[in-house]
Tab-separated table of C-alpha atoms and ligand atoms in Angstrom:
chain	number	residue	atom	x	y	z
T	1	MET	CA	-68.651	-132.040	-37.927
T	2	ARG	CA	-68.100	-128.635	-39.523
T	3	VAL	CA	-64.383	-128.080	-39.390
T	4	LEU	CA	-62.416	-124.962	-39.795
T	5	LEU	CA	-59.022	-125.671	-41.362
T	6	THR	CA	-56.670	-122.835	-41.047
T	7	GLY	CA	-53.847	-122.855	-43.529
T	8	GLY	CA	-56.011	-125.417	-45.387
T	9	ALA	CA	-54.719	-124.499	-48.979
T	10	GLY	CA	-51.206	-125.464	-47.930
T	11	TYR	CA	-49.294	-128.741	-48.310
T	12	ILE	CA	-50.539	-130.618	-45.154
T	13	GLY	CA	-53.991	-128.563	-45.176
T	14	SER	CA	-54.988	-129.750	-48.804
T	15	HIS	CA	-54.298	-133.358	-48.021
T	16	THR	CA	-56.188	-133.110	-44.650
T	17	ALA	CA	-59.068	-131.594	-46.463
T	18	VAL	CA	-59.361	-134.656	-48.781
T	19	VAL	CA	-59.490	-137.030	-45.727
T	20	LEU	CA	-62.048	-134.706	-43.944
T	21	LEU	CA	-64.403	-134.509	-46.826
T	22	GLU	CA	-64.124	-138.359	-47.563
T	23	GLU	CA	-64.972	-139.001	-43.845
T	24	GLY	CA	-68.116	-136.905	-44.312
T	25	HIS	CA	-67.123	-133.731	-42.572
T	26	ASP	CA	-67.953	-130.127	-43.776
T	27	VAL	CA	-64.782	-128.192	-44.451
T	28	ALA	CA	-64.242	-124.434	-44.461
T	29	VAL	CA	-60.609	-123.294	-45.237
T	30	LEU	CA	-59.154	-120.022	-43.898
T	31	ASP	CA	-56.052	-118.978	-45.707
T	32	ASP	CA	-54.394	-115.930	-46.931
T	33	LEU	CA	-52.793	-117.669	-49.783
T	34	SER	CA	-49.423	-116.277	-48.684
T	35	ASN	CA	-47.750	-119.692	-49.273
T	36	SER	CA	-50.314	-121.575	-51.310
T	37	HIS	CA	-52.631	-121.581	-54.245
T	38	VAL	CA	-56.321	-121.676	-54.497
T	39	GLU	CA	-55.930	-124.253	-57.270
T	40	ALA	CA	-55.033	-126.857	-54.500
T	41	LEU	CA	-58.550	-126.262	-53.176
T	42	ASN	CA	-60.174	-126.655	-56.598
T	43	ARG	CA	-58.433	-130.054	-57.024
T	44	VAL	CA	-59.541	-131.240	-53.631
T	45	GLU	CA	-63.099	-130.525	-54.659
T	46	GLN	CA	-62.374	-132.449	-57.990
T	47	LEU	CA	-60.785	-135.396	-56.108
T	48	THR	CA	-63.689	-135.711	-53.585
T	49	GLY	CA	-66.714	-134.476	-55.619
T	50	LYS	CA	-67.512	-132.251	-52.497
T	51	SER	CA	-67.219	-128.533	-51.903
T	52	ILE	CA	-65.122	-126.357	-49.645
T	53	ASP	CA	-66.116	-123.046	-48.234
T	54	PHE	CA	-62.978	-120.929	-48.910
T	55	LEU	CA	-62.676	-117.935	-46.497
T	56	GLU	CA	-59.900	-115.946	-47.659
T	57	GLY	CA	-57.995	-113.723	-45.244
T	58	ASP	CA	-55.363	-113.165	-42.721
T	59	LEU	CA	-55.769	-115.199	-39.514
T	60	ALA	CA	-54.218	-112.511	-37.432
T	61	ASP	CA	-57.083	-110.066	-38.467
T	62	ALA	CA	-59.219	-110.334	-35.391
T	63	GLN	CA	-62.279	-108.535	-36.958
T	64	LEU	CA	-62.211	-110.655	-39.977
T	65	VAL	CA	-61.821	-113.862	-38.116
T	66	GLN	CA	-64.567	-113.086	-35.616
T	67	ARG	CA	-66.929	-112.309	-38.599
T	68	TYR	CA	-66.061	-115.711	-39.981
T	69	PHE	CA	-66.779	-117.217	-36.633
T	70	ASP	CA	-70.172	-115.468	-36.243
T	71	GLU	CA	-71.279	-116.399	-39.778
T	72	ASN	CA	-70.306	-120.192	-39.331
T	73	ASN	CA	-71.175	-122.762	-36.894
T	74	PHE	CA	-67.831	-124.432	-36.466
T	75	ASP	CA	-67.686	-127.537	-34.256
T	76	ALA	CA	-63.876	-127.710	-34.303
T	77	VAL	CA	-60.742	-126.176	-35.708
T	78	ILE	CA	-57.610	-127.699	-37.301
T	79	HIS	CA	-54.903	-124.995	-36.968
T	80	LEU	CA	-52.110	-125.296	-39.646
T	81	ALA	CA	-51.807	-121.674	-40.654
T	82	GLY	CA	-48.328	-120.197	-40.183
T	83	LEU	CA	-44.786	-119.662	-41.558
T	84	LYS	CA	-42.628	-122.763	-41.575
T	85	ALA	CA	-39.208	-122.155	-43.309
T	86	VAL	CA	-36.508	-122.804	-40.521
T	87	GLY	CA	-33.721	-120.882	-42.314
T	88	GLU	CA	-36.107	-117.928	-43.029
T	89	SER	CA	-36.931	-117.804	-39.385
T	90	VAL	CA	-33.391	-117.189	-38.448
T	91	GLU	CA	-33.203	-114.265	-40.801
T	92	GLN	CA	-36.683	-112.783	-40.137
T	93	PRO	CA	-37.162	-113.614	-36.467
T	94	THR	CA	-39.782	-110.815	-35.723
T	95	ARG	CA	-41.899	-111.677	-38.771
T	96	TYR	CA	-42.068	-115.378	-37.751
T	97	TYR	CA	-43.032	-114.706	-34.057
T	98	GLN	CA	-45.297	-111.908	-35.248
T	99	THR	CA	-47.355	-114.340	-37.616
T	100	ASN	CA	-47.001	-117.617	-35.739
T	101	LEU	CA	-48.050	-116.148	-32.404
T	102	SER	CA	-50.724	-113.525	-33.520
T	103	THR	CA	-52.567	-116.063	-35.591
T	104	THR	CA	-52.948	-118.472	-32.724
T	105	LEU	CA	-53.988	-115.695	-30.298
T	106	THR	CA	-56.702	-114.373	-32.673
T	107	LEU	CA	-57.917	-117.833	-33.234
T	108	LEU	CA	-58.217	-118.805	-29.545
T	109	ASP	CA	-60.074	-115.626	-28.686
T	110	ALA	CA	-62.532	-116.228	-31.733
T	111	MET	CA	-62.967	-119.852	-30.553
T	112	ARG	CA	-63.655	-118.715	-26.958
T	113	LYS	CA	-66.164	-115.926	-27.873
T	114	SER	CA	-67.997	-118.356	-30.177
T	115	ASP	CA	-67.720	-121.319	-27.844
T	116	VAL	CA	-66.070	-123.628	-30.237
T	117	GLN	CA	-64.419	-126.134	-28.018
T	118	ARG	CA	-62.266	-128.456	-30.082
T	119	LEU	CA	-58.777	-127.673	-31.486
T	120	VAL	CA	-56.169	-129.801	-33.265
T	121	PHE	CA	-52.782	-127.958	-33.547
T	122	SER	CA	-49.875	-128.337	-35.861
T	123	SER	CA	-46.747	-128.642	-33.891
T	124	SER	CA	-43.454	-130.135	-34.714
T	125	ALA	CA	-40.761	-132.440	-33.558
T	126	THR	CA	-38.646	-129.447	-33.542
T	127	VAL	CA	-39.895	-128.658	-30.038
T	128	TYR	CA	-37.652	-131.446	-28.678
T	129	GLY	CA	-34.602	-129.213	-29.464
T	130	ASP	CA	-31.363	-131.265	-29.342
T	131	PRO	CA	-32.823	-134.872	-28.363
T	132	GLN	CA	-31.043	-136.840	-25.922
T	133	SER	CA	-31.843	-140.115	-27.697
T	134	PRO	CA	-32.566	-140.919	-31.360
T	135	LEU	CA	-35.993	-142.236	-30.679
T	136	ILE	CA	-38.307	-139.535	-29.118
T	137	SER	CA	-41.406	-140.061	-27.112
T	138	GLU	CA	-43.868	-137.309	-25.966
T	139	GLU	CA	-42.283	-137.458	-22.506
T	140	HIS	CA	-38.963	-136.325	-23.896
T	141	PRO	CA	-38.048	-132.850	-22.618
T	142	VAL	CA	-38.759	-129.730	-24.751
T	143	GLY	CA	-37.030	-126.617	-25.401
T	144	ALA	CA	-33.232	-127.370	-24.681
T	145	GLY	CA	-31.353	-126.832	-27.670
T	146	ILE	CA	-34.032	-125.414	-30.184
T	147	GLN	CA	-31.989	-123.610	-32.866
T	148	ASN	CA	-34.341	-121.112	-34.506
T	149	PRO	CA	-37.241	-118.884	-34.142
T	150	TYR	CA	-39.639	-121.286	-35.997
T	151	GLY	CA	-38.953	-123.997	-33.403
T	152	TRP	CA	-39.446	-121.586	-30.545
T	153	SER	CA	-42.764	-120.211	-32.128
T	154	LYS	CA	-44.049	-123.910	-32.150
T	155	LEU	CA	-43.219	-124.362	-28.401
T	156	MET	CA	-44.637	-120.934	-27.566
T	157	ASN	CA	-47.864	-121.811	-29.327
T	158	GLU	CA	-48.130	-125.034	-27.244
T	159	GLN	CA	-47.668	-122.959	-24.151
T	160	ILE	CA	-50.249	-120.349	-25.207
T	161	ILE	CA	-52.752	-123.166	-25.911
T	162	ARG	CA	-52.027	-124.872	-22.558
T	163	ASP	CA	-52.508	-121.753	-20.613
T	164	THR	CA	-55.777	-121.002	-22.583
T	165	ALA	CA	-57.009	-124.433	-21.635
T	166	ARG	CA	-56.269	-123.806	-18.076
T	167	ALA	CA	-58.361	-120.624	-18.069
T	168	TRP	CA	-61.154	-122.404	-20.250
T	169	PRO	CA	-61.653	-125.900	-18.910
T	170	GLU	CA	-64.131	-126.876	-21.661
T	171	LEU	CA	-61.462	-126.582	-24.288
T	172	SER	CA	-60.279	-129.986	-25.764
T	173	VAL	CA	-56.995	-129.674	-27.558
T	174	VAL	CA	-54.775	-132.169	-29.406
T	175	ASN	CA	-51.178	-131.037	-30.155
T	176	LEU	CA	-49.789	-133.117	-33.137
T	177	ARG	CA	-45.951	-133.160	-33.291
T	178	TYR	CA	-45.136	-133.961	-36.791
T	179	PHE	CA	-41.983	-135.541	-37.874
T	180	ASN	CA	-40.991	-135.293	-41.537
T	181	PRO	CA	-44.093	-135.068	-43.752
T	182	VAL	CA	-43.449	-136.129	-47.336
T	183	GLY	CA	-45.209	-137.484	-50.404
T	184	ALA	CA	-48.461	-136.570	-52.164
T	185	HIS	CA	-52.044	-137.751	-52.688
T	186	SER	CA	-51.764	-141.080	-54.675
T	187	SER	CA	-53.524	-139.368	-57.685
T	188	GLY	CA	-50.735	-136.905	-58.127
T	189	ARG	CA	-53.246	-134.171	-58.337
T	190	ILE	CA	-52.210	-132.335	-55.153
T	191	GLY	CA	-48.730	-132.216	-53.463
T	192	GLU	CA	-45.871	-130.177	-52.010
T	193	ASP	CA	-45.475	-126.968	-54.034
T	194	PRO	CA	-42.476	-125.076	-52.478
T	195	SER	CA	-41.699	-121.563	-53.523
T	196	GLY	CA	-38.105	-121.074	-54.842
T	197	ILE	CA	-35.310	-123.469	-53.909
T	198	PRO	CA	-36.629	-126.176	-51.572
T	199	ASN	CA	-35.085	-126.166	-48.103
T	200	ASN	CA	-36.228	-129.795	-47.417
T	201	LEU	CA	-34.678	-133.016	-48.713
T	202	MET	CA	-37.651	-134.747	-50.570
T	203	PRO	CA	-38.770	-131.855	-52.715
T	204	PHE	CA	-35.187	-131.140	-53.573
T	205	ILE	CA	-34.748	-134.649	-54.667
T	206	SER	CA	-37.825	-134.670	-56.709
T	207	GLN	CA	-36.713	-131.655	-58.621
T	208	VAL	CA	-33.207	-133.046	-59.321
T	209	ALA	CA	-35.094	-136.140	-60.721
T	210	VAL	CA	-37.277	-134.071	-62.868
T	211	GLY	CA	-34.399	-132.153	-64.109
T	212	LYS	CA	-35.102	-128.801	-62.615
T	213	ARG	CA	-31.977	-128.843	-60.498
T	214	LEU	CA	-28.569	-130.401	-61.407
T	215	GLN	CA	-27.636	-132.030	-58.303
T	216	LEU	CA	-28.470	-132.727	-54.617
T	217	ALA	CA	-26.100	-131.507	-51.875
T	218	VAL	CA	-25.811	-134.003	-49.146
T	219	PHE	CA	-25.319	-132.065	-45.936
T	220	GLY	CA	-22.659	-134.185	-44.257
T	221	GLN	CA	-21.593	-137.847	-44.439
T	222	ASP	CA	-19.769	-137.874	-41.077
T	223	TYR	CA	-22.561	-138.344	-38.591
T	224	ASP	CA	-22.830	-141.319	-36.362
T	225	THR	CA	-25.489	-143.256	-38.543
T	226	ARG	CA	-25.443	-146.214	-40.811
T	227	ASP	CA	-23.912	-144.592	-43.812
T	228	GLY	CA	-22.892	-141.188	-42.292
T	229	THR	CA	-25.757	-139.183	-43.463
T	230	GLY	CA	-28.677	-137.631	-41.444
T	231	VAL	CA	-31.435	-140.087	-40.634
T	232	ARG	CA	-35.157	-138.755	-40.227
T	233	ASP	CA	-38.662	-140.332	-39.707
T	234	TYR	CA	-40.486	-139.485	-43.023
T	235	ILE	CA	-44.153	-139.854	-42.789
T	236	HIS	CA	-46.473	-140.008	-45.816
T	237	VAL	CA	-48.681	-136.889	-45.776
T	238	MET	CA	-51.837	-138.836	-46.266
T	239	ASP	CA	-51.063	-140.753	-43.029
T	240	LEU	CA	-50.442	-137.537	-41.255
T	241	ALA	CA	-53.738	-136.279	-42.690
T	242	GLU	CA	-55.532	-139.304	-41.266
T	243	GLY	CA	-53.944	-138.462	-37.887
T	244	HIS	CA	-55.654	-135.096	-37.784
T	245	VAL	CA	-59.104	-136.553	-38.488
T	246	ALA	CA	-58.535	-139.269	-35.754
T	247	ALA	CA	-57.544	-136.539	-33.407
T	248	LEU	CA	-60.822	-134.787	-33.999
T	249	ALA	CA	-62.551	-137.594	-32.309
T	250	LYS	CA	-61.132	-136.639	-29.005
T	251	THR	CA	-63.845	-134.976	-27.013
T	252	THR	CA	-62.530	-134.882	-23.409
T	253	PRO	CA	-61.374	-131.484	-22.130
T	254	GLY	CA	-57.803	-130.643	-21.565
T	255	VAL	CA	-54.692	-130.900	-23.686
T	256	GLU	CA	-53.132	-134.091	-25.152
T	257	THR	CA	-50.002	-134.274	-27.211
T	258	TYR	CA	-49.083	-136.880	-29.778
T	259	ASN	CA	-46.003	-137.596	-31.929
T	260	LEU	CA	-47.033	-138.523	-35.478
T	261	GLY	CA	-44.272	-140.455	-37.326
T	262	THR	CA	-43.525	-143.943	-38.397
T	263	GLY	CA	-41.042	-145.137	-35.861
T	264	THR	CA	-38.383	-145.911	-38.624
T	265	GLY	CA	-35.535	-143.806	-39.953
T	266	THR	CA	-34.230	-143.240	-43.480
T	267	SER	CA	-30.890	-141.874	-44.228
T	268	VAL	CA	-30.336	-139.183	-47.017
T	269	LEU	CA	-28.561	-141.753	-49.123
T	270	GLU	CA	-31.400	-144.296	-48.594
T	271	ALA	CA	-33.853	-141.626	-49.627
T	272	VAL	CA	-31.922	-141.007	-52.832
T	273	GLN	CA	-31.667	-144.782	-53.690
T	274	THR	CA	-35.496	-145.205	-53.043
T	275	PHE	CA	-36.310	-142.182	-55.164
T	276	GLU	CA	-33.995	-143.476	-57.990
T	277	HIS	CA	-35.730	-146.760	-57.809
T	278	VAL	CA	-39.296	-145.360	-58.091
T	279	SER	CA	-38.587	-142.831	-60.729
T	280	GLY	CA	-36.075	-144.638	-62.802
T	281	LYS	CA	-33.868	-141.402	-62.815
T	282	GLN	CA	-30.542	-140.908	-61.514
T	283	ILE	CA	-30.173	-138.383	-58.731
T	284	PRO	CA	-26.584	-136.896	-58.856
T	285	TYR	CA	-25.343	-135.759	-55.576
T	286	GLU	CA	-22.294	-134.197	-53.910
T	287	VAL	CA	-21.397	-134.441	-50.230
T	288	LYS	CA	-21.006	-131.136	-48.769
T	289	ALA	CA	-20.436	-129.659	-45.310
T	290	ARG	CA	-23.049	-130.304	-42.478
T	291	ARG	CA	-25.883	-127.873	-42.346
T	292	GLU	CA	-25.801	-125.816	-39.271
T	293	GLY	CA	-28.291	-126.980	-36.604
T	294	ASP	CA	-28.890	-130.396	-38.170
T	295	LEU	CA	-29.041	-133.425	-36.028
T	296	ALA	CA	-27.883	-137.077	-36.792
T	297	THR	CA	-30.981	-138.939	-36.191
T	298	VAL	CA	-34.603	-138.074	-35.293
T	299	ILE	CA	-37.234	-140.640	-35.079
T	300	ALA	CA	-40.618	-140.611	-33.480
T	301	ASP	CA	-42.005	-143.088	-30.915
T	302	SER	CA	-45.613	-142.883	-31.955
T	303	HIS	CA	-47.010	-145.609	-29.822
T	304	ARG	CA	-49.169	-143.167	-27.823
T	305	ALA	CA	-51.042	-141.919	-30.932
T	306	GLY	CA	-51.610	-145.741	-31.751
T	307	GLU	CA	-53.053	-146.465	-28.368
T	308	LYS	CA	-55.107	-143.426	-27.657
T	309	LEU	CA	-56.225	-142.270	-31.165
T	310	GLY	CA	-56.384	-145.670	-32.728
T	311	TRP	CA	-54.273	-144.150	-35.535
T	312	GLN	CA	-51.450	-145.892	-37.410
T	313	THR	CA	-49.589	-145.411	-40.669
T	314	SER	CA	-50.267	-147.675	-43.618
T	315	ARG	CA	-47.919	-146.108	-46.298
T	316	THR	CA	-44.365	-146.853	-46.783
T	317	PHE	CA	-41.444	-144.440	-47.517
T	318	GLU	CA	-41.401	-146.045	-51.111
T	319	ASP	CA	-45.108	-145.147	-51.436
T	320	ALA	CA	-44.412	-141.536	-50.517
T	321	CYS	CA	-41.496	-141.330	-53.164
T	322	ARG	CA	-43.857	-142.821	-55.778
T	323	ASP	CA	-46.598	-140.473	-54.955
T	324	ALA	CA	-44.235	-137.499	-54.813
T	325	TRP	CA	-42.831	-138.515	-58.207
T	326	LYS	CA	-46.339	-138.762	-59.709
T	327	TRP	CA	-47.153	-135.242	-58.421
T	328	GLN	CA	-43.768	-133.761	-59.729
T	329	VAL	CA	-44.079	-135.258	-63.169
T	330	GLN	CA	-47.588	-134.352	-63.562
T	331	ASN	CA	-47.056	-130.816	-62.141
T	332	PRO	CA	-43.417	-129.896	-62.990
T	333	ASP	CA	-44.333	-126.222	-61.959
T	334	GLY	CA	-46.561	-126.998	-59.064
T	335	TYR	CA	-49.914	-125.279	-59.214
T	336	GLY	CA	-48.443	-122.511	-61.410
T	337	PRO	CA	-46.665	-119.175	-61.035
T	338	SER	CA	-49.220	-117.055	-59.306
T	339	ARG	CA	-49.153	-117.247	-55.553
L	1	NAD	P1	-47.813	-124.566	-45.909
L	1	NAD	O1	-46.845	-123.324	-45.959
L	1	NAD	O2	-47.906	-125.312	-47.183
L	1	NAD	O3	-49.152	-124.323	-45.339
L	1	NAD	C1	-49.408	-123.191	-44.417
L	1	NAD	C2	-50.643	-122.331	-44.874
L	1	NAD	O4	-50.826	-121.331	-44.034
L	1	NAD	C3	-50.361	-121.813	-46.401
L	1	NAD	O5	-51.487	-122.120	-47.229
L	1	NAD	C4	-50.326	-120.318	-46.063
L	1	NAD	O6	-50.722	-119.497	-47.241
L	1	NAD	C5	-51.265	-120.173	-44.867
L	1	NAD	N1	-50.975	-119.014	-44.057
L	1	NAD	C6	-49.737	-118.552	-43.612
L	1	NAD	N2	-49.836	-117.310	-42.840
L	1	NAD	C7	-51.120	-117.185	-42.706
L	1	NAD	C8	-51.959	-116.223	-42.153
L	1	NAD	N3	-51.439	-115.173	-41.441
L	1	NAD	N4	-53.382	-116.242	-42.311
L	1	NAD	C9	-53.953	-117.212	-43.005
L	1	NAD	N5	-53.210	-118.254	-43.623
L	1	NAD	C10	-51.963	-118.271	-43.467
L	1	NAD	O7	-47.046	-125.437	-44.736
L	1	NAD	P2	-47.467	-126.964	-44.385
L	1	NAD	O8	-46.198	-127.753	-44.762
L	1	NAD	O9	-48.760	-127.501	-44.991
L	1	NAD	O10	-47.400	-126.793	-42.890
L	1	NAD	C11	-48.746	-126.651	-42.105
L	1	NAD	C12	-48.286	-126.630	-40.575
L	1	NAD	O11	-47.702	-127.615	-40.225
L	1	NAD	C13	-47.566	-125.444	-40.312
L	1	NAD	O12	-48.038	-124.770	-39.118
L	1	NAD	C14	-46.177	-125.970	-40.084
L	1	NAD	O13	-45.273	-125.119	-39.234
L	1	NAD	C15	-46.564	-127.285	-39.528
L	1	NAD	N6	-45.475	-128.275	-39.751
L	1	NAD	C16	-44.986	-128.536	-41.001
L	1	NAD	C17	-44.036	-129.474	-41.159
L	1	NAD	C18	-43.346	-129.645	-42.640
L	1	NAD	O14	-42.198	-130.189	-42.649
L	1	NAD	N7	-44.150	-129.355	-43.597
L	1	NAD	C19	-43.404	-130.156	-40.014
L	1	NAD	C20	-43.860	-129.843	-38.801
L	1	NAD	C21	-44.923	-128.839	-38.636
L	2	UFG	N1	-30.681	-132.697	-46.449
L	2	UFG	C1	-29.682	-132.579	-47.301
L	2	UFG	N2	-29.835	-132.027	-48.519
L	2	UFG	C2	-30.703	-131.043	-48.544
L	2	UFG	C3	-31.755	-130.925	-47.802
L	2	UFG	C4	-31.709	-131.659	-46.524
L	2	UFG	O1	-28.802	-133.533	-47.193
L	2	UFG	O2	-30.826	-130.282	-49.673
L	2	UFG	C5	-30.555	-133.474	-45.255
L	2	UFG	C6	-30.594	-132.866	-43.913
L	2	UFG	O3	-29.324	-132.615	-43.532
L	2	UFG	C7	-31.302	-133.854	-42.974
L	2	UFG	C8	-32.418	-134.457	-43.991
L	2	UFG	O4	-31.711	-134.316	-45.201
L	2	UFG	O5	-30.325	-134.805	-42.602
L	2	UFG	C9	-33.698	-133.968	-43.754
L	2	UFG	O6	-33.658	-132.564	-43.952
L	2	UFG	P1	-34.976	-131.754	-44.123
L	2	UFG	O7	-34.635	-130.260	-44.312
L	2	UFG	O8	-35.812	-132.351	-45.215
L	2	UFG	O9	-35.811	-131.800	-42.824
L	2	UFG	P2	-35.279	-131.576	-41.266
L	2	UFG	O10	-35.443	-132.718	-40.457
L	2	UFG	O11	-34.158	-130.585	-41.181
L	2	UFG	O12	-36.535	-130.490	-40.727
L	2	UFG	C10	-37.776	-131.006	-40.645
L	2	UFG	C11	-38.896	-129.824	-40.949
L	2	UFG	C12	-38.774	-128.723	-39.983
L	2	UFG	C13	-38.919	-129.308	-38.657
L	2	UFG	C14	-37.832	-130.324	-38.451
L	2	UFG	C15	-37.808	-130.707	-37.010
L	2	UFG	O13	-38.736	-129.373	-42.312
L	2	UFG	O14	-39.954	-128.023	-40.225
L	2	UFG	O15	-38.002	-131.347	-39.335
L	2	UFG	O16	-38.348	-131.968	-36.875
L	2	UFG	F1	-38.738	-128.231	-37.758
């Protein structure tokens, strides 16, 4: 298939590009490089020995996007482009709604005009809001308790896509609700390259281990969990990437939704211990107050993806830490300063 990967130069997109190319698909990446580096795509090409068509630009630019659709014969789209920093979305709500909604609207219009009928969309476990149970299936209610504009923008995107599918019955959509993506390609050539101070646990731990940051702040040790720290379902980014390629095989019209996670939880302190073990470095930490909006435990029930997409994870949390460490050591400054 000829696949358009929006946001394909980013963290999840670059790993997904590797799997797509390895499985024999043609890949075009549409990205404005606002949170990524073209070097990621060069490295994907080196890793796979295959080339990517890079279509630079803003996915909200309707004219440009339509031109790209007119010039290419896409069979399917994997839509990952967007803004993703939860805290930033609270500070800049209009920017988040503007970007995360207008990109999807433009894309859907171009897909319909060009009759591209397959879409895989990057959603998030954040749509479940404040979960009623630690283990979350796709049947869990969505919306109630979402704490930030980023989370709302994901749920609104799902609604926009569902309404579009109702009006356009041939459209086939898979919404993938990711839990916590971590790790890197096992080569250490591509990985997560956060700009500034990382918001997320694993890139922060990694930067402490390599000596870029002094210590980790553990946000709360008074949760109702094994050791009092927050528990999350960390999924290796290559397992996640394989989930996207499995989702492309769906051809039936209509919308399907799948959780992508491992079904097991890891606490903050367990994550620290595992990272210390694989890196041989000490990770100093200090327990601080809870971070506003954080939940005690969030774990995916991913049975549906196993049954319907034939997808399962094959990498452990320790593998993810080892691969993230390899990436961090080989690329202490990520892909470099220019972004
Ligand atoms: P990322 O920031 O690394 O990748 C997103 C890419 O989109 C970047 O390359 C960026 O330059 C590009 N982009 C942003 N705005 C654009 C625009 N207007 N036009 C064209 N390109 C644009 O993020 P990621 O971690 O790879 O996440 C990919 C997707 O997965 C996002 O939609 C994100 O919300 C979703 N997601 C991520 C996580 C996570 O923890 N990483 C969890 C759940 C869902
Ligand atoms: N944590 C720390 N210290 C840090 C960073 C995080 O103790 O410096 C803790 C958090 O309190 C939480 C755990 O580590 O218990 C994981 O935090 P992350 O920020 O890595 O991930 P979140 O689960 O908060 O957020 C992730 C994605 C969001 C998504 C959300 C919902 O980053 O995009 O999951 O599933 F919206």
